[in-house]
Amino acid sequence: MKKAKILPYIILFIACLYLVLPLAVTVIYSFVTGWTEILPDGFTIKYYLQLFDDRRFWPSMFRGIIISIIPILISSTVVILALYTSILYCPKLDRLIQGICMLPNILKGIVLAIPVLSLYAGSDSFLGNRIVMLTFVYCIVILPFVYQGIRNNLRAVNVVQLIEAAQMLGAGKLYAFIKVVVPNMLSGIMVSSLLSMSAIFGDFAIVKIIAGSKYITAQQLLYNSKNLLLQYQSAIVSIMFVSTLLISGAAFAYQNYKTKKDMQ
Amino acid sequence: MKKLQNISKWLTAVPLLLLAFMFIAFPLFGMIRDSFLSTEGSVTLANYMEIMSKPVYHSAIRNSLYLSFLSTVIGLAVSFLMALSITQIGERSQGIVQSILNMTSNFAGLPLSFAFVVILGNSGILIAFLSSIGIGILENFNLYSVDGLLLLFIYFQLPLGTLMLLPAFQGVKAEWKEAAELMGASPFYFWIKVGIPVIFSSLADTCSLLFANALTAYATIVMLVTTNVPILAVKITSMFTGEMAQQKELGSALSIVMLLIMFAVICICNILKKSVGKER
């Protein structure tokens, strides 16, 4: 007989309350006229209207998304190319590739941005350009997502056999890789691109350090609003959170859809 | 000819290596070099001497260590309990909890610090709410102190830690527990003897990650840190980007100190992981 366990529920209830409370209160707070007693004084949407009226708001939201596109393209390409070597010619190289790609899990935020800024800020070459610097640092930031997305997809297929089979049919190795293996990676790349986008959209440390006032994303807009009314800030936080949720939600939804489809 | 072919095989790996070299390795070497230079460009140890002698750097290092260690230990312990609890509840509840974890793992950085200001800041709603119903435990709470920040650090460690540990807990088979139970082992004894050794490597990895996460946290705290509570990450950043004169060399030395602390902790975690791995 299994006795009903109540303790796990209590632990998780308290923990989830702690996690949800700040979020929920902030969203509610963005709709209130004031809140000094037990209950809010009244509700309003004027802070959202005010925010949408601000001509800087939507461009700053889009800047956070747009800046992620080139890094996603660059990182996906270089990881696929590197995996080509490691899978076909040198399996040992995979350890190194994995090591490099997982490094940004530890070296992140300021630890990535500051050395790059410090080294290239005075440079006369294209690397001295803040947007170029930002793009490349973001390439590094998203390596873990890109690598894992591609790798997880490849685990299911026997790449070497696939390529050998294609070669027997007369295809060259590279051609076989591009035509047979890369399409197998695509759904993984799709998921990791969305996760990368969400990570870059959520970044404040790197964009502030490297771009400063040269590239104002929604995160920077939020930071600059620190002396404004708390409700106004809460409205920005709520919209940013919902946006992040939509992006990463799309990633999970796509992943689930894909697994279900593959299982059928 | 053969040699040329060999080189061409490696060619496709070059872009990734180049990217990592240009934007991880090379900048880090530059930083190590800068940390040994004076502002005039001569080689010196003065930057490190200054860090060792000035109280403001001592307290920045102390505060950062305090926050990182405590938030890692508490975060790891609570994540452990949460992951363990998740494996013991119904499937539907599991789905809900996992959704909450995924959702709140996205809630970090700057937006998180604004949310904490809303509930626990100077005119925080939770504080006002509790005192209006007669509970005064938070009346002396100060979000802008080290212990106030600790609450914030623990917040962002929990979803991360739990999500990282969960796969390991799901790998501890129910049959093992049943077998242990049949032989008369208590659940506690089971976890000490079987459970924890099995998930230990995952625990050690999570520990490294949480610590690094806390030590380098910047976005989450930059708005809340005052001059009274110096924090290493914020101090370093201000030396490179601040409105006042930049102190690249001193900032580099301070960054190296931070990196050394981080790598020391990661090494300890890895050594523990290896030694437990050997025992098994």
XYZ file of C-alpha atoms in Angstrom:
544
model
C 0.000 0.000 0.000
C 1.355 3.340 -0.984
C 0.579 6.094 1.428
C -0.517 9.386 -0.107
C 2.440 11.724 -0.133
C 1.584 15.230 0.828
C 5.045 16.644 1.555
C 6.195 16.891 -2.100
C 3.085 18.890 -2.921
C 3.690 21.271 -0.030
C 7.341 21.809 -1.015
C 6.465 22.465 -4.629
C 3.527 24.692 -3.739
C 5.699 26.964 -1.604
C 8.521 27.024 -4.161
C 6.172 27.786 -7.041
C 4.464 30.489 -5.010
C 7.852 32.110 -4.485
C 8.591 31.884 -8.205
C 5.232 33.077 -9.468
C 4.551 35.833 -6.935
C 6.946 38.534 -8.237
C 5.852 37.875 -11.780
C 2.123 37.876 -11.096
C 2.230 40.949 -8.876
C 4.231 42.888 -11.452
C 1.734 42.077 -14.194
C -1.193 43.107 -11.961
C 0.652 46.215 -10.868
C 0.977 47.412 -14.467
C -2.824 47.744 -14.517
C -3.412 49.581 -11.236
C -3.907 53.269 -10.507
C -2.317 52.827 -7.105
C -1.752 50.107 -4.525
C -1.064 51.118 -0.956
C -3.646 49.119 0.995
C -4.535 45.438 0.900
C -6.192 45.706 -2.489
C -5.382 47.942 -5.478
C -7.191 51.296 -5.575
C -8.429 50.880 -9.129
C -7.534 49.521 -12.539
C -6.436 51.255 -15.717
C -4.711 50.556 -19.014
C -3.310 54.038 -19.356
C 0.277 52.957 -18.744
C 0.097 50.615 -21.710
C -1.422 53.341 -23.879
C 1.324 55.682 -22.715
C 3.933 53.076 -23.563
C 2.509 52.394 -27.033
C 2.485 56.134 -27.631
C 6.195 56.290 -26.959
C 7.792 56.282 -30.373
C 10.928 54.613 -29.061
C 9.165 51.545 -27.682
C 8.395 49.309 -30.658
C 11.665 50.000 -32.495
C 13.558 49.061 -29.341
C 11.590 45.808 -29.068
C 12.395 44.931 -32.672
C 16.054 45.825 -32.275
C 16.339 43.099 -29.636
C 14.993 40.563 -32.141
C 16.782 41.789 -35.259
C 20.220 41.714 -33.665
C 19.800 37.958 -33.124
C 19.347 37.044 -36.801
C 22.934 37.330 -38.044
C 24.418 35.540 -34.990
C 21.977 32.662 -35.511
C 23.041 32.337 -39.150
C 26.765 32.576 -38.395
C 26.749 30.210 -35.410
C 24.585 27.588 -37.080
C 26.835 27.617 -40.136
C 30.138 27.341 -38.301
C 28.855 24.589 -35.996
C 27.478 22.565 -38.910
C 30.763 22.933 -40.790
C 32.790 21.894 -37.750
C 30.559 18.886 -37.151
C 31.148 17.907 -40.766
C 34.837 17.443 -40.033
C 34.302 15.757 -36.700
C 31.674 13.300 -37.894
C 33.306 12.279 -41.128
C 37.009 12.532 -40.490
C 37.875 13.004 -36.891
C 35.468 11.869 -34.157
C 37.970 13.019 -31.544
C 37.390 16.599 -32.636
C 33.852 16.375 -31.301
C 35.152 16.695 -27.738
C 36.830 19.974 -28.643
C 33.789 21.267 -30.511
C 31.562 20.382 -27.600
C 33.988 22.018 -25.178
C 34.019 25.249 -27.150
C 30.274 25.294 -27.645
C 29.504 24.621 -23.973
C 32.005 27.180 -22.694
C 29.483 30.064 -22.832
C 27.411 28.248 -20.202
C 30.142 29.224 -17.772
C 31.700 32.256 -19.443
C 28.709 34.438 -19.943
C 27.455 37.967 -19.749
C 30.088 40.342 -18.515
C 32.867 37.744 -18.680
C 32.375 37.483 -22.441
C 31.620 41.100 -23.170
C 34.278 42.939 -21.178
C 37.379 41.223 -22.635
C 36.050 41.724 -26.170
C 35.263 45.373 -25.547
C 38.604 45.934 -23.896
C 40.553 44.342 -26.746
C 38.757 45.683 -29.802
C 37.272 48.999 -28.653
C 40.198 51.041 -29.903
C 40.662 49.042 -33.103
C 40.547 50.840 -36.455
C 39.405 47.696 -38.282
C 35.773 46.629 -38.650
C 36.099 44.911 -35.269
C 36.149 48.344 -33.625
C 32.545 48.834 -34.707
C 30.283 48.279 -31.699
C 27.535 46.549 -33.669
C 30.011 44.139 -35.247
C 31.429 43.387 -31.807
C 27.951 42.852 -30.407
C 27.035 40.515 -33.267
C 30.095 38.334 -32.742
C 29.726 38.186 -28.969
C 26.134 37.062 -29.481
C 27.460 34.370 -31.847
C 29.413 33.007 -28.875
C 26.505 33.425 -26.444
C 24.194 31.196 -28.476
C 26.724 28.427 -29.235
C 25.342 26.113 -26.504
C 21.808 26.319 -27.913
C 22.971 25.871 -31.493
C 25.261 22.959 -30.705
C 22.725 21.116 -28.592
C 19.920 21.636 -31.068
C 21.962 20.211 -33.923
C 23.553 17.429 -31.896
C 20.246 16.179 -30.464
C 18.889 15.815 -33.945
C 21.907 13.964 -35.204
C 21.835 11.418 -32.422
C 18.805 9.799 -33.994
C 20.430 9.325 -37.395
C 23.488 7.297 -38.265
C 25.329 9.953 -40.205
C 28.271 7.839 -41.315
C 26.030 5.122 -42.739
C 23.817 7.654 -44.462
C 26.792 9.238 -46.155
C 28.291 5.909 -47.143
C 24.981 4.930 -48.682
C 24.821 8.187 -50.618
C 28.425 7.716 -51.749
C 27.633 4.253 -53.056
C 24.969 5.908 -55.146
C 27.645 8.168 -56.563
C 27.339 11.319 -54.466
C 30.380 13.166 -53.156
C 30.880 13.379 -49.394
C 30.177 17.087 -49.113
C 27.204 16.834 -51.444
C 25.809 13.932 -49.433
C 26.354 15.856 -46.209
C 24.488 18.905 -47.482
C 21.704 16.949 -49.149
C 21.177 14.203 -46.601
C 22.517 15.206 -43.213
C 21.810 18.943 -43.066
C 18.048 18.515 -43.696
C 18.039 16.208 -40.687
C 19.507 19.005 -38.628
C 16.970 21.595 -39.680
C 14.287 20.997 -37.071
C 16.967 21.123 -34.384
C 18.256 24.370 -35.830
C 14.734 25.769 -35.833
C 14.300 25.091 -32.107
C 17.747 26.356 -31.186
C 17.232 29.503 -33.258
C 14.128 30.370 -31.298
C 15.892 29.683 -27.998
C 18.842 31.798 -29.145
C 16.513 34.595 -30.103
C 14.906 34.492 -26.693
C 18.328 34.515 -24.996
C 19.500 37.526 -26.991
C 16.213 39.337 -26.473
C 16.659 38.766 -22.742
C 20.216 40.050 -22.630
C 20.991 43.307 -20.937
C 24.564 42.958 -19.656
C 26.242 42.445 -23.022
C 24.289 45.028 -24.992
C 24.828 47.634 -22.297
C 28.546 46.971 -22.020
C 29.309 46.753 -25.722
C 26.774 48.941 -27.484
C 25.889 51.368 -24.698
C 23.671 54.077 -26.138
C 24.512 53.105 -29.731
C 21.937 50.319 -29.868
C 18.901 50.758 -27.620
C 16.972 47.529 -27.114
C 13.870 47.075 -24.982
C 16.123 46.011 -22.108
C 17.976 49.314 -22.267
C 14.701 51.217 -22.540
C 13.587 49.500 -19.346
C 16.850 50.413 -17.634
C 16.489 54.037 -18.708
C 12.968 54.116 -17.283
C 14.252 53.361 -13.781
C 13.268 56.811 -12.495
C 9.771 56.751 -13.984
C 6.565 55.556 -12.389
C 6.627 51.957 -11.159
C 3.442 51.071 -13.060
C 5.003 52.220 -16.304
C 8.052 50.036 -15.649
C 5.791 47.117 -14.794
C 4.040 47.531 -18.138
C 7.389 47.297 -19.969
C 8.395 44.261 -17.885
C 5.059 42.562 -18.629
C 5.292 43.095 -22.369
C 8.894 41.936 -22.468
C 8.065 38.863 -20.455
C 5.132 37.951 -22.667
C 7.338 38.396 -25.742
C 10.030 36.123 -24.301
C 7.377 33.602 -23.406
C 5.972 33.659 -26.925
C 9.388 33.065 -28.484
C 10.443 30.232 -26.182
C 6.894 28.875 -26.152
C 7.089 28.620 -29.932
C 10.323 26.667 -29.545
C 8.749 24.163 -27.143
C 5.587 23.863 -29.208
C 7.613 23.175 -32.337
C 9.732 20.613 -30.500
C 6.670 18.777 -29.180
C 5.035 18.847 -32.583
C 8.195 17.466 -34.144
C 8.609 14.633 -31.598
C 4.991 13.640 -32.001
C 5.316 13.658 -35.759
C 8.507 11.618 -35.621
C 6.917 9.067 -33.329
C 4.033 8.459 -35.681
C 49.124 15.672 -52.278
C 47.932 13.473 -49.422
C 48.887 16.177 -46.985
C 46.884 18.749 -48.902
C 43.861 16.497 -48.741
C 44.279 16.135 -44.999
C 44.345 19.876 -44.579
C 41.230 20.332 -46.657
C 39.389 17.909 -44.371
C 40.106 20.188 -41.459
C 39.157 23.321 -43.318
C 35.484 23.147 -42.367
C 36.353 23.147 -38.672
C 38.341 26.348 -39.003
C 35.493 28.919 -38.838
C 34.316 27.701 -35.426
C 37.855 27.586 -34.083
C 38.514 31.046 -35.465
C 35.331 32.425 -33.908
C 36.227 30.963 -30.529
C 39.789 32.193 -30.811
C 38.877 35.738 -31.832
C 36.091 36.268 -29.313
C 36.941 34.042 -26.352
C 40.613 33.109 -26.174
C 42.290 36.172 -27.641
C 40.275 38.705 -25.580
C 40.954 36.683 -22.414
C 44.689 36.674 -23.113
C 44.478 40.404 -23.706
C 42.829 40.786 -20.356
C 45.524 38.767 -18.555
C 48.185 40.918 -20.251
C 46.425 44.186 -19.374
C 46.142 43.160 -15.738
C 49.957 43.271 -15.479
C 50.318 46.670 -17.132
C 50.363 50.120 -15.597
C 48.383 52.925 -17.216
C 51.635 54.020 -18.877
C 52.138 50.563 -20.318
C 54.991 49.189 -18.222
C 54.854 45.751 -16.622
C 53.786 45.876 -12.992
C 52.037 44.046 -10.188
C 50.554 47.291 -8.880
C 47.002 46.475 -10.019
C 46.904 43.307 -7.945
C 48.567 45.108 -5.025
C 45.860 47.738 -5.130
C 43.131 45.104 -5.070
C 44.777 43.448 -2.088
C 45.192 46.671 -0.164
C 41.994 48.661 -0.748
C 38.983 47.929 1.518
C 36.462 48.693 -1.241
C 37.750 45.749 -3.298
C 37.837 43.528 -0.233
C 34.181 44.208 0.448
C 33.260 43.758 -3.224
C 34.977 40.365 -3.255
C 33.471 39.451 0.122
C 29.944 40.427 -0.933
C 30.229 38.558 -4.215
C 31.568 35.445 -2.508
C 28.871 35.611 0.157
C 26.083 35.958 -2.403
C 27.476 33.337 -4.760
C 28.204 30.706 -2.106
C 24.971 31.117 -0.185
C 22.769 31.334 -3.258
C 24.495 28.251 -4.701
C 24.169 26.191 -1.521
C 20.573 27.225 -0.848
C 19.694 27.048 -4.532
C 21.179 23.574 -4.837
C 19.478 22.289 -1.682
C 16.063 23.641 -2.629
C 16.457 22.528 -6.247
C 17.309 19.064 -4.931
C 14.119 18.983 -2.861
C 12.080 20.353 -5.737
C 13.407 17.870 -8.294
C 12.901 15.025 -5.808
C 9.358 16.206 -5.110
C 8.532 16.480 -8.785
C 9.318 12.797 -9.289
C 6.854 11.903 -6.525
C 3.746 13.762 -7.616
C 1.054 13.019 -10.176
C 1.694 13.458 -13.867
C -0.638 16.406 -14.281
C 0.896 18.289 -11.381
C 4.332 17.526 -12.836
C 3.296 19.232 -16.043
C 2.144 22.314 -14.185
C 5.306 22.579 -12.099
C 7.532 22.091 -15.138
C 5.668 24.804 -17.006
C 6.146 27.160 -14.084
C 9.860 26.333 -14.005
C 10.267 26.865 -17.734
C 8.345 30.085 -17.560
C 10.232 31.541 -14.610
C 13.608 30.422 -15.974
C 12.900 33.022 -18.654
C 12.234 35.615 -16.013
C 15.700 36.822 -15.137
C 17.997 39.770 -15.424
C 16.692 43.285 -15.513
C 12.931 42.511 -15.611
C 13.377 40.323 -12.527
C 14.993 43.121 -10.550
C 12.126 45.474 -11.470
C 9.629 42.865 -10.256
C 11.450 42.603 -6.942
C 11.348 46.368 -6.579
C 7.589 46.218 -7.106
C 7.020 43.648 -4.372
C 9.895 44.255 -1.960
C 11.345 47.660 -2.810
C 11.043 50.808 -0.716
C 7.309 51.013 -1.391
C 6.976 47.290 -2.051
C 3.483 45.859 -2.283
C 4.201 42.711 -0.305
C 5.637 44.739 2.559
C 2.650 47.093 2.545
C 0.251 44.176 2.255
C 1.740 42.236 5.146
C 1.928 45.215 7.460
C -1.673 46.237 6.660
C -2.861 42.828 7.835
C -0.679 43.107 10.882
C 2.348 41.031 9.930
C 5.486 43.078 10.396
C 8.229 40.570 9.583
C 9.282 42.452 6.467
C 9.210 45.948 7.908
C 12.971 46.018 8.372
C 13.641 44.264 5.094
C 15.950 46.142 2.750
C 16.103 44.928 -0.835
C 19.157 47.093 -1.417
C 21.291 45.194 1.103
C 23.340 42.027 0.628
C 20.637 39.888 2.209
C 18.003 41.573 0.072
C 20.004 40.693 -3.014
C 20.372 37.135 -1.779
C 16.615 36.636 -2.154
C 16.910 37.713 -5.776
C 19.869 35.423 -6.414
C 18.041 32.436 -4.959
C 15.107 33.272 -7.210
C 17.056 32.913 -10.426
C 18.964 29.853 -9.199
C 15.857 27.769 -8.441
C 14.349 27.185 -11.914
C 17.804 26.690 -13.397
C 18.972 24.264 -10.717
C 15.758 22.251 -10.684
C 15.585 21.953 -14.469
C 19.227 20.811 -14.556
C 18.813 18.232 -11.784
C 15.478 16.831 -12.912
C 16.796 14.461 -15.634
C 19.174 12.900 -13.101
C 16.354 12.327 -10.620
C 14.227 10.804 -13.319
C 17.135 8.424 -13.932
C 16.924 7.048 -10.389
C 14.731 4.051 -11.022
C 11.704 3.298 -8.874
C 12.749 -0.370 -8.866
C 15.969 0.506 -7.032
C 13.968 2.202 -4.336
C 11.633 -0.760 -4.059
C 14.577 -3.149 -3.890
C 16.170 -1.063 -1.149
C 12.877 -0.888 0.706
C 12.472 -4.663 0.532
C 15.881 -5.034 2.098
C 14.812 -2.763 4.904
C 16.508 0.511 3.938
C 14.769 3.733 4.909
C 14.244 6.329 2.159
C 16.885 8.501 3.816
C 19.383 5.640 3.829
C 18.548 4.882 0.218
C 19.331 8.458 -0.846
C 22.607 8.553 1.100
C 23.822 5.204 -0.184
C 22.354 4.968 -3.696
C 20.473 8.062 -4.809
C 23.007 10.809 -4.203
C 26.015 8.851 -5.536
C 24.055 8.170 -8.735
C 23.114 11.793 -9.294
C 26.332 13.187 -7.852
C 27.946 14.144 -11.122
C 24.833 16.032 -12.092
C 24.839 17.758 -8.698
C 28.467 18.805 -9.137
C 27.814 20.194 -12.626
C 24.791 22.108 -11.406
C 26.834 23.463 -8.528
C 29.516 24.827 -10.897
C 26.930 26.386 -13.138
C 24.951 28.023 -10.352
C 28.092 29.435 -8.812
C 29.332 30.881 -12.099
C 25.864 32.203 -12.730
C 25.755 34.019 -9.412
C 29.314 35.331 -9.474
C 28.931 36.960 -12.886
C 25.319 38.123 -12.434
C 25.099 41.707 -13.582
C 21.752 42.571 -15.164
C 19.829 41.279 -12.163
C 21.580 43.515 -9.680
C 22.928 46.571 -11.483
C 19.821 48.610 -10.690
C 19.837 47.670 -7.013
C 23.507 47.949 -6.146
C 24.450 51.058 -4.237
C 27.900 52.287 -3.298
C 27.299 50.881 0.182
C 27.102 47.346 -1.176
C 29.844 46.940 -3.785
C 29.567 43.815 -5.925
C 32.459 42.491 -7.992
C 30.617 42.186 -11.310
C 29.216 45.708 -11.118
C 32.513 47.173 -9.940
C 34.399 45.589 -12.823
C 31.885 46.697 -15.425
C 31.944 50.279 -14.236
C 35.727 50.314 -14.735
C 35.271 49.625 -18.444
C 32.079 51.488 -19.243
C 31.609 54.039 -16.481
C 31.091 57.721 -17.079
C 34.165 58.408 -14.990
C 37.707 57.755 -16.193
C 38.081 54.175 -17.335
C 40.468 51.944 -15.449
C 41.133 49.221 -17.954
C 44.214 47.738 -16.275
C 42.805 47.653 -12.762
C 39.508 46.363 -14.128
C 41.380 43.594 -15.937
C 43.126 42.549 -12.740
C 39.823 42.513 -10.889
C 38.282 40.431 -13.677
C 41.145 37.949 -13.421
C 40.528 37.677 -9.672
C 36.854 36.946 -10.385
C 37.723 34.360 -13.033
C 40.228 32.674 -10.693
C 37.565 32.363 -7.986
C 35.168 30.901 -10.532
C 37.648 28.382 -11.919
C 38.713 27.350 -8.410
C 35.122 26.470 -7.539
C 34.589 24.655 -10.834
C 37.813 22.676 -10.280
C 36.719 21.660 -6.777
C 33.364 20.505 -8.149
C 35.108 18.507 -10.864
C 37.554 16.901 -8.425
C 34.651 15.894 -6.158
C 32.838 14.502 -9.162
C 35.832 12.411 -10.209
C 36.542 11.097 -6.709
C 32.931 10.019 -6.170
C 32.951 8.492 -9.639
C 35.992 6.398 -8.684
C 34.463 5.138 -5.457
C 31.538 3.680 -7.289
